[in-house]
Each structure stands twice: as structure tokens, then as C-alpha cells.
Amino acid sequence: LAYWDITQEQIERIEQTGEVTKRLTLVSPVDGIVVEKNVLQGQQVMPGMRLYRVADLSSVWAEGDVFEQDLQFVRVGSQAHIEVAAYPGQHLMGRVSFVYPTVDQASRTNRVRVTVPNPGLRLKPGMYTTIYFDVERPDVIAVPAQAVVVTGQRNLVFVRDAEGVLNPVDVVLGVRAGDRVQILSGLVEGQTVVAAANFLVDAESRLATTGSAMPGMEHGGAATPAKPPKPKADTMRMDTMRMEHRHD
């Protein structure tokens, strides 16, 4: 009887009375909420049939996908802010409890799991959330992402010198935050780079120009200084993450 999850109290009662009852009360081995009911009163059941599913919703899982290049900033124990459409403007706190071991080949993302305390059971299974991670980083050189010309073999930024001549400079890219991208090498703070919005040529003509008119070319458009971003704490955002629940 104990193997069938009959409580010790019920077993002792049968031993004391010697009576075999046709009815037994099945007690859930865990505290929680019934999230799935597969039987009705009076229905015949078979061995192995799932009757109910009980979930402990005192804490829940929020799962989402992090871009491959951002994985370096997310690890088990990292703090996360959770925002749910049902409670706009309210941020709930959680921590990364698991980072999945594989990267999705199509999206180049890695799934992470955030465990979120759920007092009052306000978070419901199936809710969609937005997850924010606060990342502390030192000041870095950054330029508008559209200022970088990606040829497939080189990453180029056009730097304007004192005479107004545009010179292509090879750069090594770091992480991207919003509309700016980190420059690991190739530029120094204070140099002026041409933003794509003011350098009106498409990618193909830029490549042709790079091959024919280098080392420099005249251009009078507006430019953007290379500079580190103002805040030291960047925020990575993952939209429309599906809330999952944890159960036994």
C-alpha cells in the first residue's frame, strides 16, 4: 500500500480495524495547485493513468533566449528583472538558475531559465514576460552600428581627417548594445567617424569605392565622434519570453 502512495495513517487504520474499504483517499505528495484534471467523479480509472497534475507555484520559471554574443554576460546566479504585461511598470526580481547547454543553430540563441519568487501567486503559467539583465562593464569605444561597413572579410569604419578626407579603417567589433557597437581595436577616442545616415551609398557601392578610391576620398557630410557610451551599466532585453512553471 505504501508503494501506491497510500498514507501511513490509512495503512495503520486498516491494520487496526482489519476492515478492507472499497474507497481510499489519495493524498498529493506535494503542496500546490491543481493545474490539470483528467478525471470526473465516478469515472473508471486504469493503472498508470494520470489523474491530476499539481504544481508548486510559490516560485516559477521564466525562460528566454539570449543571443550568442551576449552569453558572456549571463551566468547562473545573474540577477534579472522580470516585467509582465499584466502588471505594467512593475519589475519582479529573479536569478538565472540554469543555462541550457546548446545554442539554437537557426536563431543563434541560447535559452536561459530564471527562477522568480511568486508571492501571492500573481504570476501564472503561460504568461509572457520581458526579461532584463543589468550588465556592469567598463567604458569602451563605441560607434553607431550603421557606421560599420561589413564586407564579409573586413569590418570598416570611415574616419574623417582634419582635411575632411574619409579614410577606411579596419576595426575589430565587440558587443552590440542598442544602436551602438563596441570597437575593440582600430579607433581611439575622439576620432570622427561617418554615420551611415550621412554616407548615402549602399553596401555594394561602398565595397566598390573601397577598392577604387582608397586610401581617402572627399566627403562633406556630417560625422559622429567615436566615444564610449555614457552609462556603465547596459541593459540587455529579451522580448516575449514565455513563462513556464515548475512542478513535481
PDB file of C-alpha atoms in Angstrom:
ATOM      1  CA  LEU A   1       0.000   0.000   0.000  1.00  0.00           C
ATOM      2  CA  ALA A   2       2.841   2.384   0.796  1.00  0.00           C
ATOM      3  CA  TYR A   3       4.224   1.735  -2.692  1.00  0.00           C
ATOM      4  CA  TRP A   4       0.909   3.001  -4.083  1.00  0.00           C
ATOM      5  CA  ASP A   5       1.286   6.248  -2.098  1.00  0.00           C
ATOM      6  CA  ILE A   6      -1.308   5.260   0.496  1.00  0.00           C
ATOM      7  CA  THR A   7      -0.593   7.293   3.625  1.00  0.00           C
ATOM      8  CA  GLN A   8       0.823   5.658   6.732  1.00  0.00           C
ATOM      9  CA  GLU A   9      -2.233   6.811   8.675  1.00  0.00           C
ATOM     10  CA  GLN A  10      -4.572   4.929   6.316  1.00  0.00           C
ATOM     11  CA  ILE A  11      -2.410   1.810   6.444  1.00  0.00           C
ATOM     12  CA  GLU A  12      -2.425   1.812  10.263  1.00  0.00           C
ATOM     13  CA  ARG A  13      -6.207   2.230  10.305  1.00  0.00           C
ATOM     14  CA  ILE A  14      -6.640  -0.835   8.086  1.00  0.00           C
ATOM     15  CA  GLU A  15      -4.272  -2.831  10.316  1.00  0.00           C
ATOM     16  CA  GLN A  16      -6.155  -1.830  13.460  1.00  0.00           C
ATOM     17  CA  THR A  17      -9.678  -2.446  12.162  1.00  0.00           C
ATOM     18  CA  GLY A  18      -8.961  -5.351   9.868  1.00  0.00           C
ATOM     19  CA  GLU A  19     -11.533  -3.929   7.501  1.00  0.00           C
ATOM     20  CA  VAL A  20     -10.870  -3.583   3.809  1.00  0.00           C
ATOM     21  CA  THR A  21     -12.510  -0.484   2.428  1.00  0.00           C
ATOM     22  CA  LYS A  22     -13.532  -0.010  -1.158  1.00  0.00           C
ATOM     23  CA  ARG A  23     -12.580   3.652  -1.029  1.00  0.00           C
ATOM     24  CA  LEU A  24      -9.231   5.242  -0.352  1.00  0.00           C
ATOM     25  CA  THR A  25      -8.309   8.890  -0.271  1.00  0.00           C
ATOM     26  CA  LEU A  26      -5.280   9.648  -2.424  1.00  0.00           C
ATOM     27  CA  VAL A  27      -3.189  12.458  -0.978  1.00  0.00           C
ATOM     28  CA  SER A  28      -0.870  14.549  -3.139  1.00  0.00           C
ATOM     29  CA  PRO A  29       2.779  14.086  -2.138  1.00  0.00           C
ATOM     30  CA  VAL A  30       3.417  17.824  -2.678  1.00  0.00           C
ATOM     31  CA  ASP A  31       1.692  21.075  -1.790  1.00  0.00           C
ATOM     32  CA  GLY A  32       0.492  23.153  -4.704  1.00  0.00           C
ATOM     33  CA  ILE A  33      -2.338  23.942  -7.084  1.00  0.00           C
ATOM     34  CA  VAL A  34      -4.158  21.540  -9.394  1.00  0.00           C
ATOM     35  CA  VAL A  35      -3.257  22.689 -12.903  1.00  0.00           C
ATOM     36  CA  GLU A  36      -4.547  19.655 -14.774  1.00  0.00           C
ATOM     37  CA  LYS A  37      -7.582  17.435 -14.103  1.00  0.00           C
ATOM     38  CA  ASN A  38      -8.120  14.373 -16.278  1.00  0.00           C
ATOM     39  CA  VAL A  39     -10.954  12.559 -14.449  1.00  0.00           C
ATOM     40  CA  LEU A  40     -14.540  13.150 -13.396  1.00  0.00           C
ATOM     41  CA  GLN A  41     -16.374  11.900 -10.332  1.00  0.00           C
ATOM     42  CA  GLY A  42     -17.457   8.292 -10.817  1.00  0.00           C
ATOM     43  CA  GLN A  43     -15.176   7.715 -13.794  1.00  0.00           C
ATOM     44  CA  GLN A  44     -13.323   4.421 -14.024  1.00  0.00           C
ATOM     45  CA  VAL A  45      -9.543   4.750 -13.999  1.00  0.00           C
ATOM     46  CA  MET A  46      -6.757   2.418 -15.059  1.00  0.00           C
ATOM     47  CA  PRO A  47      -3.311   1.754 -13.583  1.00  0.00           C
ATOM     48  CA  GLY A  48      -0.766   4.305 -14.781  1.00  0.00           C
ATOM     49  CA  MET A  49      -3.404   6.850 -15.783  1.00  0.00           C
ATOM     50  CA  ARG A  50      -2.608  10.451 -14.854  1.00  0.00           C
ATOM     51  CA  LEU A  51      -5.497  11.772 -12.776  1.00  0.00           C
ATOM     52  CA  TYR A  52      -4.278  15.200 -11.732  1.00  0.00           C
ATOM     53  CA  ARG A  53      -1.216  17.382 -12.088  1.00  0.00           C
ATOM     54  CA  VAL A  54      -0.216  19.536  -9.127  1.00  0.00           C
ATOM     55  CA  ALA A  55       2.274  22.404  -9.417  1.00  0.00           C
ATOM     56  CA  ASP A  56       4.056  24.363  -6.721  1.00  0.00           C
ATOM     57  CA  LEU A  57       3.679  27.963  -7.909  1.00  0.00           C
ATOM     58  CA  SER A  58       5.417  29.602  -4.960  1.00  0.00           C
ATOM     59  CA  SER A  59       8.219  30.179  -7.437  1.00  0.00           C
ATOM     60  CA  VAL A  60       8.067  29.985 -11.234  1.00  0.00           C
ATOM     61  CA  TRP A  61      10.434  29.752 -14.170  1.00  0.00           C
ATOM     62  CA  ALA A  62      10.734  32.424 -16.823  1.00  0.00           C
ATOM     63  CA  GLU A  63      12.621  31.134 -19.856  1.00  0.00           C
ATOM     64  CA  GLY A  64      14.039  33.153 -22.702  1.00  0.00           C
ATOM     65  CA  ASP A  65      16.646  33.177 -25.463  1.00  0.00           C
ATOM     66  CA  VAL A  66      19.876  35.148 -25.223  1.00  0.00           C
ATOM     67  CA  PHE A  67      21.884  35.989 -28.335  1.00  0.00           C
ATOM     68  CA  GLU A  68      25.096  34.035 -28.670  1.00  0.00           C
ATOM     69  CA  GLN A  69      27.331  37.101 -28.382  1.00  0.00           C
ATOM     70  CA  ASP A  70      25.635  38.141 -25.121  1.00  0.00           C
ATOM     71  CA  LEU A  71      26.143  34.839 -23.308  1.00  0.00           C
ATOM     72  CA  GLN A  72      29.376  36.116 -21.787  1.00  0.00           C
ATOM     73  CA  PHE A  73      27.298  38.422 -19.589  1.00  0.00           C
ATOM     74  CA  VAL A  74      24.762  35.847 -18.357  1.00  0.00           C
ATOM     75  CA  ARG A  75      25.617  33.061 -15.945  1.00  0.00           C
ATOM     76  CA  VAL A  76      23.954  31.047 -13.188  1.00  0.00           C
ATOM     77  CA  GLY A  77      23.266  33.432 -10.323  1.00  0.00           C
ATOM     78  CA  SER A  78      22.972  36.551 -12.505  1.00  0.00           C
ATOM     79  CA  GLN A  79      20.227  38.901 -11.335  1.00  0.00           C
ATOM     80  CA  ALA A  80      17.310  39.538 -13.676  1.00  0.00           C
ATOM     81  CA  HIS A  81      14.324  41.892 -13.760  1.00  0.00           C
ATOM     82  CA  ILE A  82      11.026  40.426 -14.938  1.00  0.00           C
ATOM     83  CA  GLU A  83       8.230  42.527 -16.423  1.00  0.00           C
ATOM     84  CA  VAL A  84       4.804  41.062 -17.189  1.00  0.00           C
ATOM     85  CA  ALA A  85       2.146  42.678 -19.367  1.00  0.00           C
ATOM     86  CA  ALA A  86      -0.445  42.025 -16.658  1.00  0.00           C
ATOM     87  CA  TYR A  87       1.443  44.329 -14.259  1.00  0.00           C
ATOM     88  CA  PRO A  88       2.890  47.159 -16.384  1.00  0.00           C
ATOM     89  CA  GLY A  89       5.633  49.183 -14.778  1.00  0.00           C
ATOM     90  CA  GLN A  90       6.243  46.617 -12.045  1.00  0.00           C
ATOM     91  CA  HIS A  91       9.562  44.781 -12.064  1.00  0.00           C
ATOM     92  CA  LEU A  92       9.900  41.453 -10.292  1.00  0.00           C
ATOM     93  CA  MET A  93      13.309  40.154  -9.287  1.00  0.00           C
ATOM     94  CA  GLY A  94      14.745  36.760 -10.128  1.00  0.00           C
ATOM     95  CA  ARG A  95      18.030  34.971 -10.730  1.00  0.00           C
ATOM     96  CA  VAL A  96      19.345  32.783 -13.521  1.00  0.00           C
ATOM     97  CA  SER A  97      19.092  29.189 -12.304  1.00  0.00           C
ATOM     98  CA  PHE A  98      20.093  27.316 -15.464  1.00  0.00           C
ATOM     99  CA  VAL A  99      21.764  27.999 -18.802  1.00  0.00           C
ATOM    100  CA  TYR A 100      20.916  25.391 -21.424  1.00  0.00           C
ATOM    101  CA  PRO A 101      23.977  23.602 -22.855  1.00  0.00           C
ATOM    102  CA  THR A 102      23.261  24.115 -26.570  1.00  0.00           C
ATOM    103  CA  VAL A 103      22.836  27.027 -28.988  1.00  0.00           C
ATOM    104  CA  ASP A 104      19.959  27.034 -31.468  1.00  0.00           C
ATOM    105  CA  GLN A 105      21.532  26.668 -34.900  1.00  0.00           C
ATOM    106  CA  ALA A 106      18.886  28.746 -36.684  1.00  0.00           C
ATOM    107  CA  SER A 107      18.481  31.719 -34.329  1.00  0.00           C
ATOM    108  CA  ARG A 108      21.996  31.609 -32.795  1.00  0.00           C
ATOM    109  CA  THR A 109      20.471  31.998 -29.349  1.00  0.00           C
ATOM    110  CA  ASN A 110      20.857  30.111 -26.088  1.00  0.00           C
ATOM    111  CA  ARG A 111      17.955  29.502 -23.736  1.00  0.00           C
ATOM    112  CA  VAL A 112      18.266  30.514 -20.096  1.00  0.00           C
ATOM    113  CA  ARG A 113      15.990  29.904 -17.136  1.00  0.00           C
ATOM    114  CA  VAL A 114      15.245  32.497 -14.469  1.00  0.00           C
ATOM    115  CA  THR A 115      13.680  31.442 -11.167  1.00  0.00           C
ATOM    116  CA  VAL A 116      11.281  34.080  -9.852  1.00  0.00           C
ATOM    117  CA  PRO A 117       9.681  34.113  -6.371  1.00  0.00           C
ATOM    118  CA  ASN A 118       5.906  34.316  -6.735  1.00  0.00           C
ATOM    119  CA  PRO A 119       4.318  35.627  -3.530  1.00  0.00           C
ATOM    120  CA  GLY A 120       0.572  35.893  -3.841  1.00  0.00           C
ATOM    121  CA  LEU A 121       0.721  33.633  -6.921  1.00  0.00           C
ATOM    122  CA  ARG A 122       0.436  36.648  -9.232  1.00  0.00           C
ATOM    123  CA  LEU A 123       2.485  35.025 -11.976  1.00  0.00           C
ATOM    124  CA  LYS A 124       0.530  32.414 -13.911  1.00  0.00           C
ATOM    125  CA  PRO A 125       1.799  29.553 -16.083  1.00  0.00           C
ATOM    126  CA  GLY A 126       1.725  30.569 -19.740  1.00  0.00           C
ATOM    127  CA  MET A 127       2.248  34.304 -19.188  1.00  0.00           C
ATOM    128  CA  TYR A 128       4.675  36.112 -21.480  1.00  0.00           C
ATOM    129  CA  THR A 129       7.368  38.265 -19.920  1.00  0.00           C
ATOM    130  CA  THR A 130      10.187  40.617 -20.774  1.00  0.00           C
ATOM    131  CA  ILE A 131      13.470  39.811 -19.023  1.00  0.00           C
ATOM    132  CA  TYR A 132      16.154  42.424 -18.381  1.00  0.00           C
ATOM    133  CA  PHE A 133      19.738  41.752 -17.327  1.00  0.00           C
ATOM    134  CA  ASP A 134      21.897  44.505 -15.813  1.00  0.00           C
ATOM    135  CA  VAL A 135      25.470  44.184 -17.041  1.00  0.00           C
ATOM    136  CA  GLU A 136      28.346  46.083 -15.465  1.00  0.00           C
ATOM    137  CA  ARG A 137      31.075  46.959 -17.972  1.00  0.00           C
ATOM    138  CA  PRO A 138      33.945  49.463 -18.133  1.00  0.00           C
ATOM    139  CA  ASP A 139      33.876  52.412 -20.533  1.00  0.00           C
ATOM    140  CA  VAL A 140      34.548  51.337 -24.116  1.00  0.00           C
ATOM    141  CA  ILE A 141      34.908  52.943 -27.540  1.00  0.00           C
ATOM    142  CA  ALA A 142      31.581  52.670 -29.387  1.00  0.00           C
ATOM    143  CA  VAL A 143      30.172  53.953 -32.688  1.00  0.00           C
ATOM    144  CA  PRO A 144      26.729  53.814 -34.320  1.00  0.00           C
ATOM    145  CA  ALA A 145      26.181  50.308 -35.634  1.00  0.00           C
ATOM    146  CA  GLN A 146      25.265  51.677 -39.067  1.00  0.00           C
ATOM    147  CA  ALA A 147      28.663  53.358 -39.319  1.00  0.00           C
ATOM    148  CA  VAL A 148      30.315  49.943 -39.743  1.00  0.00           C
ATOM    149  CA  VAL A 149      30.635  48.517 -43.253  1.00  0.00           C
ATOM    150  CA  VAL A 150      30.758  44.713 -43.096  1.00  0.00           C
ATOM    151  CA  THR A 151      32.299  43.254 -46.252  1.00  0.00           C
ATOM    152  CA  GLY A 152      32.287  39.632 -45.167  1.00  0.00           C
ATOM    153  CA  GLN A 153      36.058  39.667 -44.714  1.00  0.00           C
ATOM    154  CA  ARG A 154      36.601  43.059 -43.115  1.00  0.00           C
ATOM    155  CA  ASN A 155      34.810  45.462 -40.802  1.00  0.00           C
ATOM    156  CA  LEU A 156      35.410  49.044 -41.945  1.00  0.00           C
ATOM    157  CA  VAL A 157      34.707  52.430 -40.415  1.00  0.00           C
ATOM    158  CA  PHE A 158      35.267  55.638 -42.388  1.00  0.00           C
ATOM    159  CA  VAL A 159      37.257  58.157 -40.353  1.00  0.00           C
ATOM    160  CA  ARG A 160      37.367  61.815 -41.383  1.00  0.00           C
ATOM    161  CA  ASP A 161      40.728  63.505 -41.004  1.00  0.00           C
ATOM    162  CA  ALA A 162      41.467  67.186 -40.417  1.00  0.00           C
ATOM    163  CA  GLU A 163      41.219  67.949 -44.151  1.00  0.00           C
ATOM    164  CA  GLY A 164      37.802  66.316 -44.492  1.00  0.00           C
ATOM    165  CA  VAL A 165      39.115  63.237 -46.305  1.00  0.00           C
ATOM    166  CA  LEU A 166      37.410  59.940 -45.456  1.00  0.00           C
ATOM    167  CA  ASN A 167      39.780  57.073 -44.799  1.00  0.00           C
ATOM    168  CA  PRO A 168      38.643  53.451 -44.311  1.00  0.00           C
ATOM    169  CA  VAL A 169      39.911  51.900 -41.102  1.00  0.00           C
ATOM    170  CA  ASP A 170      39.767  48.211 -40.229  1.00  0.00           C
ATOM    171  CA  VAL A 171      38.181  47.657 -36.835  1.00  0.00           C
ATOM    172  CA  VAL A 172      37.543  44.714 -34.551  1.00  0.00           C
ATOM    173  CA  LEU A 173      33.968  44.636 -33.250  1.00  0.00           C
ATOM    174  CA  GLY A 174      32.842  43.782 -29.756  1.00  0.00           C
ATOM    175  CA  VAL A 175      29.344  43.511 -28.339  1.00  0.00           C
ATOM    176  CA  ARG A 176      26.358  45.486 -29.545  1.00  0.00           C
ATOM    177  CA  ALA A 177      24.135  47.482 -27.178  1.00  0.00           C
ATOM    178  CA  GLY A 178      21.100  49.118 -28.720  1.00  0.00           C
ATOM    179  CA  ASP A 179      22.132  51.088 -31.810  1.00  0.00           C
ATOM    180  CA  ARG A 180      25.833  51.227 -30.909  1.00  0.00           C
ATOM    181  CA  VAL A 181      28.590  48.660 -31.296  1.00  0.00           C
ATOM    182  CA  GLN A 182      31.784  48.307 -29.296  1.00  0.00           C
ATOM    183  CA  ILE A 183      35.123  48.787 -31.079  1.00  0.00           C
ATOM    184  CA  LEU A 184      37.848  46.593 -29.592  1.00  0.00           C
ATOM    185  CA  SER A 185      40.631  47.960 -31.789  1.00  0.00           C
ATOM    186  CA  GLY A 186      41.162  50.264 -34.755  1.00  0.00           C
ATOM    187  CA  LEU A 187      39.839  53.542 -33.305  1.00  0.00           C
ATOM    188  CA  VAL A 188      40.773  55.852 -30.482  1.00  0.00           C
ATOM    189  CA  GLU A 189      38.512  58.134 -28.512  1.00  0.00           C
ATOM    190  CA  GLY A 190      37.875  61.471 -30.196  1.00  0.00           C
ATOM    191  CA  GLN A 191      38.179  60.350 -33.809  1.00  0.00           C
ATOM    192  CA  THR A 192      35.277  61.352 -36.063  1.00  0.00           C
ATOM    193  CA  VAL A 193      33.527  58.592 -37.991  1.00  0.00           C
ATOM    194  CA  VAL A 194      30.886  58.923 -40.689  1.00  0.00           C
ATOM    195  CA  ALA A 195      27.426  57.688 -39.733  1.00  0.00           C
ATOM    196  CA  ALA A 196      25.566  55.622 -42.345  1.00  0.00           C
ATOM    197  CA  ALA A 197      22.664  58.075 -42.417  1.00  0.00           C
ATOM    198  CA  ASN A 198      25.007  60.750 -43.766  1.00  0.00           C
ATOM    199  CA  PHE A 199      27.044  58.499 -46.034  1.00  0.00           C
ATOM    200  CA  LEU A 200      24.400  57.734 -48.633  1.00  0.00           C
ATOM    201  CA  VAL A 201      25.709  54.800 -50.574  1.00  0.00           C
ATOM    202  CA  ASP A 202      24.550  51.221 -50.404  1.00  0.00           C
ATOM    203  CA  ALA A 203      26.741  48.371 -49.232  1.00  0.00           C
ATOM    204  CA  GLU A 204      27.716  47.292 -52.739  1.00  0.00           C
ATOM    205  CA  SER A 205      28.840  50.752 -53.830  1.00  0.00           C
ATOM    206  CA  ARG A 206      30.781  51.141 -50.614  1.00  0.00           C
ATOM    207  CA  LEU A 207      32.734  47.994 -51.420  1.00  0.00           C
ATOM    208  CA  ALA A 208      33.434  49.254 -54.934  1.00  0.00           C
ATOM    209  CA  THR A 209      34.510  52.622 -53.563  1.00  0.00           C
ATOM    210  CA  THR A 210      36.752  50.921 -51.032  1.00  0.00           C
ATOM    211  CA  GLY A 211      38.580  49.168 -53.841  1.00  0.00           C
ATOM    212  CA  SER A 212      38.870  52.088 -56.253  1.00  0.00           C
ATOM    213  CA  ALA A 213      39.137  55.350 -54.376  1.00  0.00           C
ATOM    214  CA  MET A 214      41.184  54.480 -51.340  1.00  0.00           C
ATOM    215  CA  PRO A 215      43.218  55.497 -49.433  1.00  0.00           C
ATOM    216  CA  GLY A 216      40.988  58.549 -48.997  1.00  0.00           C
ATOM    217  CA  MET A 217      38.008  60.319 -50.502  1.00  0.00           C
ATOM    218  CA  GLU A 218      36.335  63.651 -50.066  1.00  0.00           C
ATOM    219  CA  HIS A 219      33.021  63.905 -48.299  1.00  0.00           C
ATOM    220  CA  GLY A 220      31.318  66.801 -46.622  1.00  0.00           C
ATOM    221  CA  GLY A 221      28.544  65.031 -44.746  1.00  0.00           C
ATOM    222  CA  ALA A 222      28.002  65.113 -41.026  1.00  0.00           C
ATOM    223  CA  ALA A 223      30.008  62.762 -38.867  1.00  0.00           C
ATOM    224  CA  THR A 224      29.835  61.189 -35.451  1.00  0.00           C
ATOM    225  CA  PRO A 225      32.675  61.199 -32.882  1.00  0.00           C
ATOM    226  CA  ALA A 226      33.773  57.806 -31.633  1.00  0.00           C
ATOM    227  CA  LYS A 227      33.100  57.783 -27.931  1.00  0.00           C
ATOM    228  CA  PRO A 228      32.306  55.414 -25.085  1.00  0.00           C
ATOM    229  CA  PRO A 229      28.649  55.091 -24.084  1.00  0.00           C
ATOM    230  CA  LYS A 230      27.602  57.194 -21.124  1.00  0.00           C
ATOM    231  CA  PRO A 231      26.243  54.546 -18.733  1.00  0.00           C
ATOM    232  CA  LYS A 232      28.440  51.838 -17.283  1.00  0.00           C
ATOM    233  CA  ALA A 233      25.501  49.536 -16.756  1.00  0.00           C
ATOM    234  CA  ASP A 234      23.937  48.385 -20.006  1.00  0.00           C
ATOM    235  CA  THR A 235      20.609  46.620 -20.162  1.00  0.00           C
ATOM    236  CA  MET A 236      20.016  43.634 -22.389  1.00  0.00           C
ATOM    237  CA  ARG A 237      16.383  42.999 -23.255  1.00  0.00           C
ATOM    238  CA  MET A 238      14.640  39.819 -24.321  1.00  0.00           C
ATOM    239  CA  ASP A 239      11.104  40.323 -25.557  1.00  0.00           C
ATOM    240  CA  THR A 240       8.151  37.939 -25.408  1.00  0.00           C
ATOM    241  CA  MET A 241       9.604  35.277 -23.180  1.00  0.00           C
ATOM    242  CA  ARG A 242       7.269  32.519 -22.226  1.00  0.00           C
ATOM    243  CA  MET A 243       6.648  31.939 -18.537  1.00  0.00           C
ATOM    244  CA  GLU A 244       6.969  28.284 -17.558  1.00  0.00           C
ATOM    245  CA  HIS A 245       6.006  26.724 -14.246  1.00  0.00           C
ATOM    246  CA  ARG A 246       7.884  24.279 -12.098  1.00  0.00           C
ATOM    247  CA  HIS A 247       6.178  21.158 -10.823  1.00  0.00           C
ATOM    248  CA  ASP A 248       6.903  17.788  -9.314  1.00  0.00           C
TER     249      ASP A 248
END
